[in-house]
Amino acid sequence: MSKINFSTLCFLILILIFEISGCGGDDDYARGFDDPPVINLEECIAYDFEIDSLVYNELPNIGFNAEVLMDTTAPHDSDGVILFEWQGGLYYHPVNLCHRAFGLISAYRVTGDSVFYDLVRKYADRLMAESMEFDGAVYFPYPFDYHVNQQEEGLLTAPWFSGMAQGEALMVMVRTFLATGDSTYLEHAHKIFGSFSRLHGEADPWTVFIDSRGCYWIEEYPVWEPSMTLNGFIYAIYGLYDYYQLTKSIEAEAVLKASLSTIKNYIPYFRRPGRPSYYGLRFGHYSARYHLIHISQMKHLEKITNDTGFGDWADSLYLDYSG
């Protein structure tokens, strides 16, 4: 087992304290709405990042709790796949399925237990079964309506699709292929990657767009005007990273670097000095919970790129607000 460094340990403790205290401190300070930042329209800078090849224990979305993974008290289907309760209904929630799959894949890697192996396949198979294909590109639908940041103009009507779900499902398929050797999952990964070239204004559905500055965005909530949500964008980047590491394709490298360049161009706008960062740029929503996630994500991007600028932003965000 790899050693956890002190800064990471402190971060995990902060997360734990935060979850126990329910946002820690004054709730009005920890989450709410502020005036969205004014964004200048200078041309997006494209960075030629040096993408590092991380060992498994350095990757995001690893680790597991066996007790949680095997818990059968939450709603689930006949295969043991979890269901999401929403406004009186039970649904397959794409991101929830992905997060459970990440834990199961890690558990199988560590233990070699066939129980985890079987569940890994069931979750990946369920994702494939629920997916929808458009012009050869695969998407993962949300089967319920949702208001982004509780805003009426942020209404998404089922079925809708999320760039975050696209990236995380891509990661599930890559890691399931690596765990099982079954090329079916790799073929599905290729089809998921196809969705990252279907731009707003050119294809429907869409989860990616090019903004007026020329920056490439992966949109967690594909409303228009876009929500420009940070955490979901970066979670999708993790999936692109896994896919690029597996395939080494020129196309995957280009999309990955374009995505990372957008984050580097825009992270100053997400910062609210001395306060929790913006969750997204359109609605001005901020959240202490997601601020802590942003800090962790900046550290992961530093590892992926060896660009210390991301680490510097993690430090700045931490000094702004640490729970």
CSV table of C-alpha atoms in Angstrom, one decimal:
chain,number,residue,atom,x,y,z
A,1,MET,CA,0.0,0.0,0.0
A,2,SER,CA,1.4,3.4,-1.0
A,3,LYS,CA,2.0,6.0,1.7
A,4,ILE,CA,-0.4,8.9,1.9
A,5,ASN,CA,1.4,12.3,2.1
A,6,PHE,CA,0.7,14.7,4.9
A,7,SER,CA,-1.1,17.3,2.7
A,8,THR,CA,-3.4,14.6,1.4
A,9,LEU,CA,-4.1,13.3,4.9
A,10,CYS,CA,-5.0,16.8,6.0
A,11,PHE,CA,-7.3,17.2,3.1
A,12,LEU,CA,-9.1,13.9,3.8
A,13,ILE,CA,-9.6,15.1,7.4
A,14,LEU,CA,-11.0,18.3,6.2
A,15,ILE,CA,-13.5,16.4,4.0
A,16,LEU,CA,-14.5,14.3,7.0
A,17,ILE,CA,-15.0,17.2,9.3
A,18,PHE,CA,-17.0,19.0,6.6
A,19,GLU,CA,-19.3,16.1,6.0
A,20,ILE,CA,-19.9,15.6,9.7
A,21,SER,CA,-20.5,19.3,10.4
A,22,GLY,CA,-22.9,19.8,7.5
A,23,CYS,CA,-20.9,22.5,5.6
A,24,GLY,CA,-19.1,23.7,8.6
A,25,GLY,CA,-19.9,27.1,10.1
A,26,ASP,CA,-22.3,29.6,8.7
A,27,ASP,CA,-24.4,27.9,5.9
A,28,ASP,CA,-25.0,31.2,4.2
A,29,TYR,CA,-21.3,31.7,3.9
A,30,ALA,CA,-20.6,28.1,2.8
A,31,ARG,CA,-23.0,28.0,-0.1
A,32,GLY,CA,-25.2,30.4,-2.0
A,33,PHE,CA,-25.2,32.7,-5.0
A,34,ASP,CA,-23.0,35.7,-5.9
A,35,ASP,CA,-22.8,37.9,-9.0
A,36,PRO,CA,-21.2,35.8,-11.7
A,37,PRO,CA,-17.7,37.0,-12.7
A,38,VAL,CA,-17.1,39.2,-15.7
A,39,ILE,CA,-15.1,37.2,-18.3
A,40,ASN,CA,-12.8,39.0,-20.7
A,41,LEU,CA,-12.9,37.7,-24.3
A,42,GLU,CA,-9.1,37.4,-25.0
A,43,GLU,CA,-8.3,34.4,-27.1
A,44,CYS,CA,-8.0,31.1,-25.3
A,45,ILE,CA,-4.4,30.0,-24.8
A,46,ALA,CA,-3.6,26.4,-25.9
A,47,TYR,CA,-1.1,24.7,-23.7
A,48,ASP,CA,1.0,21.8,-24.9
A,49,PHE,CA,1.0,19.9,-21.6
A,50,GLU,CA,3.4,17.0,-21.0
A,51,ILE,CA,0.9,14.3,-20.0
A,52,ASP,CA,2.4,12.0,-17.4
A,53,SER,CA,1.7,8.2,-17.1
A,54,LEU,CA,0.6,7.7,-13.5
A,55,VAL,CA,0.6,4.3,-11.7
A,56,TYR,CA,-2.8,3.1,-10.6
A,57,ASN,CA,-2.4,4.2,-7.0
A,58,GLU,CA,-1.9,7.8,-8.2
A,59,LEU,CA,-5.1,7.9,-10.3
A,60,PRO,CA,-8.3,9.7,-9.3
A,61,ASN,CA,-11.4,7.6,-8.5
A,62,ILE,CA,-9.7,4.8,-6.7
A,63,GLY,CA,-10.1,3.3,-3.2
A,64,PHE,CA,-13.1,1.5,-1.8
A,65,ASN,CA,-15.1,0.6,1.3
A,66,ALA,CA,-16.1,-3.1,1.0
A,67,GLU,CA,-18.9,-2.7,3.5
A,68,VAL,CA,-20.5,0.1,1.5
A,69,LEU,CA,-20.0,-1.8,-1.8
A,70,MET,CA,-21.8,-4.8,-0.4
A,71,ASP,CA,-24.6,-2.9,1.3
A,72,THR,CA,-28.0,-4.2,0.1
A,73,THR,CA,-30.2,-1.8,2.2
A,74,ALA,CA,-30.3,0.9,-0.5
A,75,PRO,CA,-32.7,0.5,-3.4
A,76,HIS,CA,-31.2,-1.8,-6.1
A,77,ASP,CA,-32.3,-4.0,-9.0
A,78,SER,CA,-32.3,-7.8,-9.2
A,79,ASP,CA,-28.6,-7.8,-10.2
A,80,GLY,CA,-27.7,-5.8,-7.1
A,81,VAL,CA,-27.1,-2.6,-9.1
A,82,ILE,CA,-28.1,0.5,-7.1
A,83,LEU,CA,-31.1,2.7,-8.0
A,84,PHE,CA,-31.5,6.4,-7.4
A,85,GLU,CA,-34.6,7.7,-5.5
A,86,TRP,CA,-35.9,11.0,-7.0
A,87,GLN,CA,-39.3,12.6,-6.4
A,88,GLY,CA,-41.0,9.3,-5.8
A,89,GLY,CA,-39.3,7.3,-8.5
A,90,LEU,CA,-36.4,4.9,-8.8
A,91,TYR,CA,-33.9,5.4,-11.6
A,92,TYR,CA,-30.5,4.4,-12.9
A,93,HIS,CA,-28.4,7.5,-12.3
A,94,PRO,CA,-25.3,7.4,-14.6
A,95,VAL,CA,-22.8,9.1,-12.3
A,96,ASN,CA,-24.0,7.1,-9.3
A,97,LEU,CA,-23.5,3.9,-11.3
A,98,CYS,CA,-20.0,5.0,-12.3
A,99,HIS,CA,-18.9,5.9,-8.8
A,100,ARG,CA,-20.0,2.5,-7.5
A,101,ALA,CA,-18.2,0.9,-10.4
A,102,PHE,CA,-15.0,2.7,-9.6
A,103,GLY,CA,-15.1,1.3,-6.1
A,104,LEU,CA,-15.8,-2.2,-7.3
A,105,ILE,CA,-13.0,-2.1,-9.8
A,106,SER,CA,-10.6,-1.0,-7.1
A,107,ALA,CA,-11.9,-3.8,-4.7
A,108,TYR,CA,-11.4,-6.4,-7.4
A,109,ARG,CA,-7.8,-5.2,-8.1
A,110,VAL,CA,-6.9,-5.4,-4.5
A,111,THR,CA,-8.7,-8.6,-3.4
A,112,GLY,CA,-9.1,-10.6,-6.6
A,113,ASP,CA,-12.5,-11.6,-5.2
A,114,SER,CA,-14.8,-13.0,-7.9
A,115,VAL,CA,-17.8,-11.3,-6.1
A,116,PHE,CA,-16.4,-7.9,-7.0
A,117,TYR,CA,-15.5,-9.1,-10.5
A,118,ASP,CA,-19.1,-10.1,-11.2
A,119,LEU,CA,-20.4,-6.8,-9.9
A,120,VAL,CA,-17.9,-4.8,-12.0
A,121,ARG,CA,-19.3,-6.5,-15.1
A,122,LYS,CA,-22.9,-6.0,-13.9
A,123,TYR,CA,-22.4,-2.3,-13.4
A,124,ALA,CA,-20.6,-1.8,-16.7
A,125,ASP,CA,-23.2,-3.9,-18.5
A,126,ARG,CA,-26.0,-1.9,-17.0
A,127,LEU,CA,-24.4,1.3,-18.2
A,128,MET,CA,-24.2,-0.1,-21.7
A,129,ALA,CA,-27.8,-1.3,-21.5
A,130,GLU,CA,-29.0,2.1,-20.5
A,131,SER,CA,-26.9,4.0,-23.1
A,132,MET,CA,-28.3,5.6,-26.2
A,133,GLU,CA,-26.5,5.9,-29.6
A,134,PHE,CA,-26.6,8.9,-31.9
A,135,ASP,CA,-24.6,8.7,-35.2
A,136,GLY,CA,-22.2,6.2,-33.7
A,137,ALA,CA,-21.6,8.1,-30.5
A,138,VAL,CA,-22.9,6.7,-27.2
A,139,TYR,CA,-24.5,8.8,-24.4
A,140,PHE,CA,-25.9,8.0,-21.0
A,141,PRO,CA,-29.3,9.4,-20.3
A,142,TYR,CA,-30.7,11.0,-17.1
A,143,PRO,CA,-34.3,9.7,-17.0
A,144,PHE,CA,-35.7,12.5,-14.8
A,145,ASP,CA,-36.0,16.3,-15.1
A,146,TYR,CA,-33.6,18.5,-13.2
A,147,HIS,CA,-33.1,22.2,-12.5
A,148,VAL,CA,-29.5,23.3,-12.5
A,149,ASN,CA,-28.6,25.2,-9.3
A,150,GLN,CA,-32.4,25.3,-8.7
A,151,GLN,CA,-32.7,27.8,-11.5
A,152,GLU,CA,-35.9,27.8,-13.7
A,153,GLU,CA,-33.8,28.7,-16.8
A,154,GLY,CA,-31.6,25.7,-16.0
A,155,LEU,CA,-34.3,23.1,-16.6
A,156,LEU,CA,-33.1,19.9,-18.2
A,157,THR,CA,-35.9,17.6,-19.5
A,158,ALA,CA,-35.5,13.9,-19.6
A,159,PRO,CA,-33.7,12.3,-21.3
A,160,TRP,CA,-30.8,14.6,-20.9
A,161,PHE,CA,-27.1,14.0,-21.0
A,162,SER,CA,-24.1,15.2,-19.0
A,163,GLY,CA,-20.5,15.7,-20.0
A,164,MET,CA,-19.5,14.5,-16.5
A,165,ALA,CA,-21.4,11.2,-17.0
A,166,GLN,CA,-19.8,10.8,-20.4
A,167,GLY,CA,-16.3,11.2,-19.0
A,168,GLU,CA,-16.9,9.0,-16.0
A,169,ALA,CA,-18.6,6.2,-18.1
A,170,LEU,CA,-15.6,6.4,-20.4
A,171,MET,CA,-13.4,5.7,-17.4
A,172,VAL,CA,-15.6,2.8,-16.3
A,173,MET,CA,-15.3,1.2,-19.7
A,174,VAL,CA,-11.5,1.6,-19.9
A,175,ARG,CA,-11.0,0.2,-16.4
A,176,THR,CA,-13.5,-2.6,-16.9
A,177,PHE,CA,-11.7,-3.6,-20.1
A,178,LEU,CA,-8.4,-3.6,-18.3
A,179,ALA,CA,-9.8,-5.7,-15.4
A,180,THR,CA,-11.6,-8.2,-17.6
A,181,GLY,CA,-9.9,-8.2,-21.0
A,182,ASP,CA,-13.3,-8.2,-22.6
A,183,SER,CA,-13.0,-6.1,-25.8
A,184,THR,CA,-16.8,-5.3,-25.6
A,185,TYR,CA,-16.0,-2.6,-23.0
A,186,LEU,CA,-13.2,-1.1,-25.2
A,187,GLU,CA,-15.5,-0.9,-28.2
A,188,HIS,CA,-18.0,0.9,-26.0
A,189,ALA,CA,-15.3,3.3,-24.8
A,190,HIS,CA,-14.5,4.2,-28.4
A,191,LYS,CA,-18.1,5.1,-29.0
A,192,ILE,CA,-18.3,7.2,-25.8
A,193,PHE,CA,-15.2,9.1,-26.9
A,194,GLY,CA,-17.0,9.9,-30.1
A,195,SER,CA,-19.4,12.1,-28.1
A,196,PHE,CA,-16.5,14.5,-27.3
A,197,SER,CA,-16.4,15.7,-30.9
A,198,ARG,CA,-20.2,16.4,-31.2
A,199,LEU,CA,-20.3,20.2,-30.5
A,200,HIS,CA,-23.2,22.3,-29.6
A,201,GLY,CA,-24.7,23.9,-32.7
A,202,GLU,CA,-23.5,21.0,-34.8
A,203,ALA,CA,-25.0,17.9,-33.2
A,204,ASP,CA,-27.9,16.9,-30.9
A,205,PRO,CA,-27.5,15.8,-28.2
A,206,TRP,CA,-24.3,17.6,-27.2
A,207,THR,CA,-22.2,17.8,-24.1
A,208,VAL,CA,-19.3,19.8,-25.4
A,209,PHE,CA,-19.0,23.3,-27.0
A,210,ILE,CA,-16.4,25.9,-28.1
A,211,ASP,CA,-16.9,29.3,-26.4
A,212,SER,CA,-16.5,32.7,-27.8
A,213,ARG,CA,-12.8,32.7,-26.8
A,214,GLY,CA,-12.1,29.4,-28.6
A,215,CYS,CA,-11.9,27.3,-25.4
A,216,TYR,CA,-13.2,23.8,-25.5
A,217,TRP,CA,-15.7,22.9,-22.7
A,218,ILE,CA,-17.2,19.7,-21.4
A,219,GLU,CA,-20.6,20.7,-20.0
A,220,GLU,CA,-21.9,18.9,-17.0
A,221,TYR,CA,-25.4,20.4,-17.5
A,222,PRO,CA,-25.9,21.1,-21.2
A,223,VAL,CA,-28.3,24.1,-20.9
A,224,TRP,CA,-27.8,27.1,-23.1
A,225,GLU,CA,-26.4,29.5,-22.2
A,226,PRO,CA,-24.0,27.0,-20.6
A,227,SER,CA,-23.6,26.6,-16.8
A,228,MET,CA,-19.8,26.2,-17.1
A,229,THR,CA,-19.6,23.9,-14.1
A,230,LEU,CA,-16.0,23.2,-12.9
A,231,ASN,CA,-16.1,19.9,-11.0
A,232,GLY,CA,-18.0,18.0,-13.6
A,233,PHE,CA,-15.7,19.2,-16.3
A,234,ILE,CA,-12.7,18.0,-14.4
A,235,TYR,CA,-14.3,14.6,-13.6
A,236,ALA,CA,-14.8,14.2,-17.3
A,237,ILE,CA,-11.1,15.0,-17.9
A,238,TYR,CA,-10.2,12.1,-15.7
A,239,GLY,CA,-12.0,9.8,-18.1
A,240,LEU,CA,-10.3,11.3,-21.1
A,241,TYR,CA,-7.0,10.8,-19.3
A,242,ASP,CA,-7.6,7.1,-18.8
A,243,TYR,CA,-8.7,6.7,-22.4
A,244,TYR,CA,-5.7,8.5,-23.7
A,245,GLN,CA,-3.3,6.4,-21.5
A,246,LEU,CA,-4.9,3.2,-22.9
A,247,THR,CA,-5.1,4.2,-26.6
A,248,LYS,CA,-2.4,6.9,-27.1
A,249,SER,CA,-4.6,8.2,-29.9
A,250,ILE,CA,-3.8,11.6,-31.4
A,251,GLU,CA,-7.5,12.5,-31.2
A,252,ALA,CA,-7.7,11.7,-27.5
A,253,GLU,CA,-4.5,13.6,-26.7
A,254,ALA,CA,-5.9,16.7,-28.5
A,255,VAL,CA,-9.2,16.6,-26.7
A,256,LEU,CA,-7.4,16.1,-23.3
A,257,LYS,CA,-5.0,19.0,-23.9
A,258,ALA,CA,-7.8,21.3,-25.1
A,259,SER,CA,-9.8,20.5,-21.9
A,260,LEU,CA,-6.9,21.0,-19.6
A,261,SER,CA,-6.1,24.3,-21.4
A,262,THR,CA,-9.6,25.5,-20.8
A,263,ILE,CA,-9.3,24.8,-17.1
A,264,LYS,CA,-6.0,26.7,-16.9
A,265,ASN,CA,-7.5,29.7,-18.8
A,266,TYR,CA,-10.6,29.8,-16.6
A,267,ILE,CA,-9.6,28.8,-13.1
A,268,PRO,CA,-8.9,32.5,-12.1
A,269,TYR,CA,-12.6,33.2,-12.8
A,270,PHE,CA,-13.8,30.4,-10.4
A,271,ARG,CA,-11.8,31.9,-7.6
A,272,ARG,CA,-13.5,34.1,-5.0
A,273,PRO,CA,-10.6,35.4,-2.9
A,274,GLY,CA,-11.1,34.7,0.8
A,275,ARG,CA,-14.3,32.7,0.1
A,276,PRO,CA,-15.5,29.4,-1.4
A,277,SER,CA,-15.0,29.2,-5.2
A,278,TYR,CA,-17.8,29.3,-7.8
A,279,TYR,CA,-19.4,26.0,-8.5
A,280,GLY,CA,-20.2,27.3,-12.0
A,281,LEU,CA,-19.8,30.6,-13.8
A,282,ARG,CA,-23.3,31.2,-15.3
A,283,PHE,CA,-25.5,31.3,-12.2
A,284,GLY,CA,-22.9,32.5,-9.7
A,285,HIS,CA,-23.5,29.5,-7.4
A,286,TYR,CA,-20.8,28.8,-4.8
A,287,SER,CA,-20.4,25.9,-2.5
A,288,ALA,CA,-17.8,25.1,0.3
A,289,ARG,CA,-18.3,21.4,-0.3
A,290,TYR,CA,-17.4,21.7,-4.0
A,291,HIS,CA,-14.6,24.2,-3.2
A,292,LEU,CA,-12.8,21.4,-1.3
A,293,ILE,CA,-13.4,19.1,-4.3
A,294,HIS,CA,-11.8,21.8,-6.6
A,295,ILE,CA,-8.7,21.9,-4.4
A,296,SER,CA,-8.4,18.1,-4.7
A,297,GLN,CA,-9.0,18.3,-8.4
A,298,MET,CA,-6.3,20.9,-9.0
A,299,LYS,CA,-3.8,18.6,-7.3
A,300,HIS,CA,-4.8,15.7,-9.5
A,301,LEU,CA,-4.4,17.9,-12.6
A,302,GLU,CA,-0.9,18.8,-11.4
A,303,LYS,CA,0.0,15.1,-11.3
A,304,ILE,CA,-1.5,14.4,-14.7
A,305,THR,CA,0.4,17.3,-16.4
A,306,ASN,CA,3.4,18.0,-14.2
A,307,ASP,CA,2.2,21.6,-14.4
A,308,THR,CA,2.9,23.2,-11.0
A,309,GLY,CA,0.4,26.0,-11.9
A,310,PHE,CA,-2.4,23.7,-11.0
A,311,GLY,CA,-0.8,23.0,-7.7
A,312,ASP,CA,-0.4,26.7,-7.1
A,313,TRP,CA,-4.1,27.2,-7.7
A,314,ALA,CA,-4.8,24.4,-5.2
A,315,ASP,CA,-2.8,26.2,-2.6
A,316,SER,CA,-4.6,29.5,-3.4
A,317,LEU,CA,-8.0,27.9,-3.1
A,318,TYR,CA,-7.0,26.3,0.2
A,319,LEU,CA,-5.9,29.6,1.6
A,320,ASP,CA,-9.2,31.2,0.5
A,321,TYR,CA,-11.3,28.6,2.3
A,322,SER,CA,-10.5,25.3,3.9
A,323,GLY,CA,-13.7,24.4,5.8
